[in-house]
Structures are given as C-alpha cells and as structure tokens.
Short mmCIF file of C-alpha atoms in Angstrom, two decimals:
data_model
loop_
_atom_site.label_atom_id
_atom_site.label_comp_id
_atom_site.label_asym_id
_atom_site.label_seq_id
_atom_site.Cartn_x
_atom_site.Cartn_y
_atom_site.Cartn_z
CA MET A 1 49.24 -51.85 36.05
CA ARG A 2 50.11 -51.60 32.35
CA GLU A 3 48.56 -55.05 31.77
CA THR A 4 45.39 -53.96 33.55
CA ARG A 5 45.22 -50.84 31.38
CA ARG A 6 45.74 -52.85 28.18
CA THR A 7 43.00 -55.25 29.25
CA ALA A 8 40.65 -52.33 29.86
CA GLU A 9 41.54 -50.83 26.48
CA ARG A 10 40.83 -54.13 24.75
CA GLN A 11 37.48 -54.40 26.53
CA THR A 12 36.58 -50.89 25.42
CA ALA A 13 37.77 -51.45 21.88
CA ALA A 14 35.84 -54.67 21.38
CA PRO A 15 32.34 -53.14 21.48
CA ALA A 16 33.54 -50.21 19.37
CA ALA A 17 34.95 -52.60 16.78
CA ALA A 18 31.75 -54.60 16.79
CA GLU A 19 29.76 -51.41 16.32
CA ARG A 20 31.97 -50.34 13.40
CA GLY A 21 31.61 -53.79 11.87
CA ALA A 22 27.83 -53.65 12.18
CA ARG A 23 27.78 -50.17 10.68
CA LEU A 24 29.94 -51.26 7.75
CA THR A 25 27.72 -54.29 7.20
CA GLY A 26 24.68 -52.04 7.25
CA LEU A 27 26.27 -49.58 4.85
CA ALA A 28 27.17 -52.40 2.49
CA ALA A 29 23.58 -53.58 2.48
CA LEU A 30 22.33 -50.06 1.88
CA GLN A 31 24.92 -49.59 -0.85
CA ARG A 32 23.45 -52.53 -2.73
CA ARG A 33 20.01 -50.97 -2.37
CA VAL A 34 20.52 -47.30 -3.11
CA GLY A 35 23.82 -47.04 -4.98
CA ASN A 36 27.37 -45.92 -4.31
CA ALA A 37 26.81 -42.17 -4.66
CA ALA A 38 24.11 -42.04 -2.00
CA VAL A 39 26.15 -44.05 0.49
CA THR A 40 29.26 -41.99 -0.20
CA ARG A 41 27.34 -38.84 0.72
CA GLN A 42 26.07 -40.63 3.82
CA VAL A 43 29.61 -41.48 4.99
CA GLN A 44 30.85 -37.99 4.24
CA ARG A 45 28.09 -36.50 6.38
CA GLN A 46 28.97 -38.87 9.20
CA LYS A 47 32.66 -37.92 9.10
CA GLY A 48 31.77 -34.25 9.05
CA GLY A 49 29.40 -34.59 11.98
CA LEU A 50 26.51 -33.20 9.92
CA ASP A 51 23.94 -35.93 10.57
CA GLU A 52 21.27 -33.61 11.90
CA HIS A 53 18.71 -35.88 10.25
CA TYR A 54 19.63 -38.91 12.42
CA ALA A 55 20.56 -41.05 9.41
CA THR A 56 23.73 -42.33 11.09
CA ARG A 57 22.13 -42.67 14.53
CA PRO A 58 18.61 -43.87 13.68
CA THR A 59 17.68 -45.08 17.16
CA GLU A 60 18.21 -41.59 18.56
CA HIS A 61 15.46 -40.10 16.41
CA PRO A 62 12.63 -38.83 18.67
CA GLU A 63 10.09 -40.92 16.75
CA TRP A 64 12.05 -44.19 16.95
CA GLY A 65 10.09 -45.48 19.95
CA PRO A 66 6.64 -44.62 18.54
CA TYR A 67 7.69 -46.05 15.18
CA GLN A 68 8.56 -49.38 16.78
CA GLU A 69 5.23 -49.52 18.61
CA LEU A 70 3.23 -48.54 15.53
CA THR A 71 4.91 -51.01 13.18
CA LYS A 72 4.45 -53.80 15.72
CA ALA A 73 0.77 -52.93 16.09
CA ALA A 74 0.42 -52.86 12.30
CA GLY A 75 1.89 -56.36 12.01
CA ILE A 76 5.07 -55.33 10.20
CA PRO A 77 7.93 -57.73 11.09
CA GLN A 78 10.66 -56.07 13.16
CA PRO A 79 13.61 -56.79 10.82
CA GLN A 80 11.65 -55.33 7.92
CA ALA A 81 10.56 -52.34 10.00
CA ASP A 82 14.13 -51.68 11.15
CA ALA A 83 15.47 -51.75 7.59
CA ALA A 84 12.63 -49.50 6.45
CA TRP A 85 13.45 -46.99 9.19
CA GLN A 86 17.07 -46.74 8.07
CA LEU A 87 15.99 -46.21 4.48
CA LEU A 88 13.53 -43.51 5.52
CA LEU A 89 16.15 -41.58 7.45
CA GLY A 90 18.64 -42.00 4.64
CA GLY A 91 16.02 -40.53 2.34
CA VAL A 92 15.51 -37.51 4.57
CA ASP A 93 19.25 -37.01 4.83
CA SER A 94 19.84 -37.05 1.07
CA GLN A 95 16.71 -35.20 -0.08
CA GLY A 96 18.13 -31.70 0.44
CA THR A 97 20.91 -32.36 -2.06
CA LEU A 98 18.41 -33.70 -4.58
CA ASN A 99 16.20 -30.65 -4.13
CA ASP A 100 19.15 -28.34 -4.80
CA GLU A 101 20.16 -30.35 -7.86
CA ALA A 102 16.60 -30.22 -9.22
CA MET A 103 16.43 -26.44 -8.85
CA ALA A 104 19.82 -26.00 -10.50
CA LYS A 105 19.10 -28.33 -13.39
CA THR A 106 15.71 -27.12 -14.63
CA SER A 107 13.04 -24.47 -14.14
CA ASP A 108 10.26 -26.80 -15.26
CA ARG A 109 8.21 -27.64 -12.15
CA GLN A 110 7.22 -31.11 -13.29
CA GLU A 111 10.80 -32.01 -14.12
CA GLN A 112 11.85 -30.69 -10.72
CA ARG A 113 9.26 -32.92 -9.03
CA GLU A 114 10.47 -35.95 -10.94
CA LEU A 115 14.06 -35.26 -9.94
CA ARG A 116 13.10 -34.78 -6.30
CA ALA A 117 11.17 -38.04 -6.38
CA SER A 118 14.19 -39.93 -7.74
CA ASN A 119 15.50 -40.34 -4.18
CA SER A 120 16.78 -43.93 -4.26
CA TRP A 121 16.47 -44.30 -0.48
CA TYR A 122 12.73 -43.54 -0.65
CA GLN A 123 12.28 -45.75 -3.69
CA GLU A 124 13.92 -48.68 -1.93
CA PHE A 125 11.85 -48.00 1.17
CA VAL A 126 8.65 -48.26 -0.87
CA LYS A 127 9.82 -51.48 -2.53
CA LEU A 128 10.56 -52.94 0.88
CA VAL A 129 7.14 -52.13 2.35
CA ALA A 130 5.02 -52.57 -0.80
CA GLU A 131 3.11 -55.52 0.66
CA HIS A 132 1.88 -53.26 3.45
CA LEU A 133 0.06 -51.03 0.97
CA GLU A 134 -2.75 -53.55 0.67
CA ILE A 135 -6.24 -52.16 1.23
CA GLU A 136 -8.53 -53.66 3.84
CA THR A 137 -11.76 -52.91 1.96
CA PRO A 138 -12.92 -53.90 -1.54
CA THR A 139 -12.26 -50.39 -2.86
CA MET A 140 -9.43 -47.86 -2.77
CA ALA A 141 -9.94 -44.18 -1.91
CA LEU A 142 -8.12 -41.04 -2.99
CA TRP A 143 -8.90 -37.56 -1.73
CA ALA A 144 -8.14 -33.83 -1.78
CA GLY A 145 -9.13 -31.06 0.60
CA GLY A 146 -7.71 -31.85 4.03
CA ILE A 147 -7.16 -34.95 6.14
CA GLU A 148 -10.82 -34.89 7.23
CA THR A 149 -11.68 -35.87 3.65
CA SER A 150 -9.53 -38.97 4.03
CA ASP A 151 -11.30 -39.85 7.27
CA TYR A 152 -14.65 -39.35 5.56
CA ALA A 153 -13.68 -41.68 2.71
CA TYR A 154 -12.65 -44.34 5.21
CA ARG A 155 -15.97 -44.06 7.08
CA LYS A 156 -17.68 -44.57 3.74
CA GLY A 157 -16.00 -47.97 3.44
CA HIS A 158 -13.03 -47.19 1.20
CA THR A 159 -9.33 -47.43 2.09
CA PRO A 160 -7.09 -44.39 1.56
CA LEU A 161 -3.30 -44.59 1.69
CA GLY A 162 -3.24 -43.33 5.28
CA ARG A 163 -5.26 -46.36 6.42
CA THR A 164 -2.97 -49.02 4.96
CA ARG A 165 -0.56 -50.73 7.34
CA ILE A 166 2.43 -48.60 6.42
CA GLY A 167 0.36 -45.48 5.77
CA SER A 168 -1.16 -45.64 9.24
CA VAL A 169 2.36 -45.63 10.70
CA LEU A 170 3.75 -42.76 8.64
CA ASN A 171 0.59 -40.70 9.02
CA VAL A 172 1.24 -40.03 12.71
CA LEU A 173 5.03 -39.64 12.69
CA GLU A 174 7.13 -36.56 12.01
CA LEU A 175 10.33 -37.69 10.35
CA HIS A 176 11.42 -34.10 9.85
CA PRO A 177 9.63 -30.74 10.16
CA ASP A 178 10.64 -29.68 6.63
CA TRP A 179 8.01 -30.98 4.18
CA LYS A 180 10.45 -30.43 1.31
CA LEU A 181 12.51 -33.31 2.72
CA THR A 182 9.64 -35.73 3.36
CA GLY A 183 7.08 -34.75 0.69
CA PRO A 184 8.91 -36.67 -2.09
CA MET A 185 8.59 -39.83 0.02
CA TRP A 186 4.80 -39.43 0.00
CA SER A 187 4.89 -38.91 -3.77
CA VAL A 188 6.77 -42.18 -4.28
CA LEU A 189 4.49 -43.96 -1.82
CA SER A 190 1.31 -42.56 -3.41
CA LYS A 191 2.36 -43.69 -6.86
CA ALA A 192 3.04 -47.19 -5.60
CA PHE A 193 -0.31 -47.22 -3.79
CA VAL A 194 -2.47 -46.33 -6.80
CA SER A 195 -0.52 -48.70 -9.05
CA ARG A 196 -2.01 -51.53 -6.97
CA ALA A 197 -5.59 -50.64 -7.95
CA THR A 198 -7.54 -53.60 -9.33
CA GLY A 199 -11.10 -52.28 -9.20
CA PRO A 200 -13.14 -49.10 -8.73
CA VAL A 201 -11.33 -46.20 -7.05
CA HIS A 202 -13.44 -43.62 -5.22
CA ILE A 203 -12.08 -40.06 -5.30
CA PHE A 204 -13.37 -37.53 -2.76
CA VAL A 205 -12.82 -33.84 -3.51
CA ARG A 206 -13.55 -31.10 -0.99
CA ALA A 207 -11.24 -28.60 -2.70
CA TYR A 208 -9.80 -28.94 -6.19
CA ALA A 209 -6.11 -28.10 -6.55
CA PRO A 210 -4.26 -28.78 -9.83
CA GLU A 211 -0.95 -28.96 -7.95
CA SER A 212 -2.15 -31.54 -5.43
CA ILE A 213 -0.68 -35.04 -5.38
CA LEU A 214 -4.14 -36.31 -6.35
CA ILE A 215 -4.34 -34.39 -9.62
CA ARG A 216 -0.74 -34.21 -10.77
CA LEU A 217 0.38 -37.70 -9.74
CA GLU A 218 -2.27 -40.17 -8.54
CA VAL A 219 -4.92 -39.68 -11.24
CA PRO A 220 -2.39 -39.80 -14.13
CA GLU A 221 -0.97 -43.00 -12.66
CA LEU A 222 -4.47 -44.45 -12.46
CA ARG A 223 -5.01 -43.64 -16.13
CA LEU A 224 -1.99 -45.81 -16.93
CA VAL A 225 -3.38 -48.62 -14.77
CA GLN A 226 -6.74 -48.34 -16.56
CA ARG A 227 -5.10 -49.07 -19.89
CA LEU A 228 -4.12 -52.49 -18.60
CA ASN A 229 -7.16 -53.16 -16.44
CA PRO A 230 -10.60 -51.86 -17.51
CA ASP A 231 -12.00 -52.85 -14.10
CA VAL A 232 -10.23 -49.83 -12.63
CA LYS A 233 -12.90 -47.13 -12.81
CA LEU A 234 -12.63 -43.66 -11.31
CA ILE A 235 -15.69 -42.61 -9.29
CA TRP A 236 -15.65 -38.97 -8.21
CA HIS A 237 -17.44 -37.48 -5.18
CA PRO A 238 -17.75 -33.69 -4.55
CA VAL A 239 -17.79 -33.09 -0.79
CA TYR A 240 -18.98 -30.17 1.35
CA THR A 241 -18.73 -29.71 5.12
CA ALA A 242 -21.94 -28.49 6.73
CA PRO A 243 -21.87 -25.96 9.64
CA GLY A 244 -22.07 -28.75 12.22
CA GLY A 245 -19.00 -30.45 10.77
CA GLN A 246 -20.87 -33.22 8.98
CA MET A 247 -19.51 -33.95 5.53
CA ARG A 248 -22.04 -34.51 2.76
CA GLU A 249 -21.86 -34.98 -0.98
CA ILE A 250 -23.25 -32.69 -3.68
CA SER A 251 -25.84 -34.08 -6.05
CA LYS A 252 -26.37 -32.98 -9.64
CA ASP A 253 -29.26 -30.77 -8.54
CA CYS A 254 -27.12 -29.07 -5.84
CA ARG A 255 -28.46 -30.86 -2.81
CA LEU A 256 -26.38 -32.30 0.04
CA VAL A 257 -26.86 -36.05 0.05
CA ASP A 258 -25.24 -39.14 1.53
CA ASN A 259 -23.77 -40.31 -1.76
CA ALA A 260 -23.19 -38.57 -5.09
CA GLU A 261 -21.11 -40.27 -7.76
CA TYR A 262 -19.73 -38.75 -10.95
CA ASP A 263 -17.92 -40.52 -13.77
CA GLY A 264 -15.50 -37.69 -14.47
CA ARG A 265 -13.34 -35.09 -12.76
CA ASP A 266 -14.83 -32.11 -14.59
CA LYS A 267 -18.40 -33.03 -13.65
CA CYS A 268 -17.37 -33.45 -10.02
CA VAL A 269 -15.50 -30.14 -9.84
CA SER A 270 -18.32 -28.34 -11.66
CA ALA A 271 -20.83 -29.56 -9.07
CA LEU A 272 -18.52 -28.43 -6.26
CA ILE A 273 -18.02 -24.95 -7.72
CA GLN A 274 -21.71 -24.52 -8.42
CA TYR A 275 -22.66 -25.42 -4.87
CA LEU A 276 -20.04 -23.10 -3.39
CA ARG A 277 -21.27 -20.24 -5.57
CA MET A 278 -24.91 -20.71 -4.78
CA PHE A 279 -25.13 -22.04 -1.25
CA HIS A 280 -21.93 -21.55 0.73
CA ASP A 281 -22.47 -19.46 3.86
CA ASP A 282 -19.50 -17.26 4.76
CA GLY A 283 -20.32 -17.93 8.40
CA ASN A 284 -19.68 -21.64 7.93
CA THR A 285 -16.14 -21.89 9.30
CA GLU A 286 -16.09 -25.65 8.74
CA ALA A 287 -16.12 -25.17 4.96
CA ALA A 288 -14.16 -21.90 4.90
CA PRO A 289 -10.70 -23.39 4.07
CA ALA A 290 -12.07 -25.35 1.10
CA HIS A 291 -14.10 -22.35 -0.09
CA GLN A 292 -11.10 -20.01 0.13
CA SER A 293 -8.92 -22.51 -1.72
CA MET A 294 -11.40 -22.81 -4.56
CA GLU A 295 -11.88 -19.05 -4.69
CA ARG A 296 -8.13 -18.45 -5.06
CA LEU A 297 -7.99 -21.01 -7.84
CA LEU A 298 -10.85 -19.43 -9.79
CA VAL A 299 -9.46 -15.91 -9.43
CA ALA A 300 -6.05 -17.13 -10.58
CA ASN A 301 -7.74 -18.55 -13.69
CA GLY A 302 -9.44 -15.28 -14.60
CA HIS A 303 -12.76 -15.58 -12.76
CA LYS A 304 -12.81 -12.22 -10.99
CA ASP A 305 -15.82 -13.03 -8.85
CA GLY A 306 -14.35 -16.29 -7.59
CA VAL A 307 -16.97 -18.40 -5.90
#
C-alpha cells in the first residue's frame, strides 16, 4: 500500500516538477529580455497570489483563444506569438507600478509619459514583433478623431497601425479594461511604427487634440525620421463626417471633396476649424463628437465662442 502511494506521489510530482522547470526556463528567458527587477516583481506577485493580470497563467486569459486564432490568421509564427503574449501580459502586470513611480517622481506630464513608456516588457514585445509592423500599401497613414478615421484612411489606400499584422490582432483584443495599463504599450508600438516610414505619410484629422498620440508622439518621431530621409513627407487631410455618415475632406475653399491635401498641420487644422465654424449643423450627430472636441479645445485656449 505504501509503495502504491509513493508511486502515485511520484507520478503526481513529475508533471509538477516539469511545470516548475518550464516556468523557470521561461522566467530565465524573460529575465534576459526585460531585466532582473521586472522578473523579481513578477515572481513576488506569483508568490503572493496577486496575478490578477494573468501574467503567471497566460493561457487562462479570456483573450488567449482569440489571440491564437488572430495571430495564426495574420501569419505570425506560433512560437513568436506565444512569446509575444507572455511579454504583453508581463507588461500589463508591471505597468501599474511604473505609473505610480512616474506620478511620485515628477509632475511634468511629458516626463510622466516617458517613464510610463519605459516598460521593458512592452519594449521587448515591440522588438519581437517589429517585422509585423510592415505596411501593405505604398503609404503609411496616421489619424486622429476616432477609429472611423483610421478605417477611412485605409479605404483611401493607406495603411494605419491598426491594419498591420500585429496591429490588426491587438486592435480587437482587450488585454485589460484599464487603459492606463495598456495605453503605454500603444505608445511604444506607435513610435516603432512611424520610425519605419520610408516615404509619404498621410495624416487624417477629424478632431485636433494636442494630447493625442498623433500630435505628442507620432508627428515628433516623424520629424526625426525626416532628418535622415527627405522622402518622408507629411501630407495632412482635414476630415468631416456628413449627416449620412460619409467622410469627406475639406478643401481650401471650404467644400467637401474626395481628396484635400495640405503640406502642414496648421493649414489642415485651420481648414477644419473654419469649416466647423461656418458649416457644421448641430443636428448632424455623425460629426457631433469631433465638433464638441474641437469646441472644448478652442474654449480652453481662450476662444469664448468656440466653433
């Protein structure tokens, strides 16, 4: 009887030992990628049973199944996709600590953003999947003013981040409901995306927001790329949504047209504001969010009448 029990215990212990060995191997690999401090926090969370972000049990995440299907459909090799998933969840798990550290260290918002975006798990994730940021069209697209603007840019023949192989996967998943934990990942990914620009970049603006990723991160990064490659030109498009939902662009003489290109941000934003002031119908619910956003911005900058 005792021998039978010992045999059973050995059989039970073997898979557990194998699992621990695999976990230690995985942690060692992650340690090489993201550094000792991050992995130490990861182990501490595991011991304390505080892994509410699924970092230590990645296959139990509700989006694990969809993620596998989406990465397979996108042509991302499974071993690469699996490693990327672990890095993503490690990033979510460690981001809260980084956010707290950023708030405690400085009151400067830009410095806080930089600290939040220093998440080594997210940085290693982006390095791992960088090849899947390739665009499928001759030109790259950036946008501001709602996801519909991204869709519009894509229909126009330009590739936004959300239509790259990895972007198309992340765009439909919810890693965590708290944007403060996942937003920095998009910042790191966006910066890597625009750094790959080699030609004209088309920028579609339905609502201008100085604090948007477009204005505070992507455009400044493009300016750095332009210094090395004069072929990278920024082409701006002011966009308005008509009552029927059709998106059109605003010409210099304030008409809605199929294509309106501007060679500078200020000219583009000026055309957008002018059109909203002169022609926006308050009954047009399709354009209401963009109009309200622009109105708040103008009022905040001392324009009492807004748009």
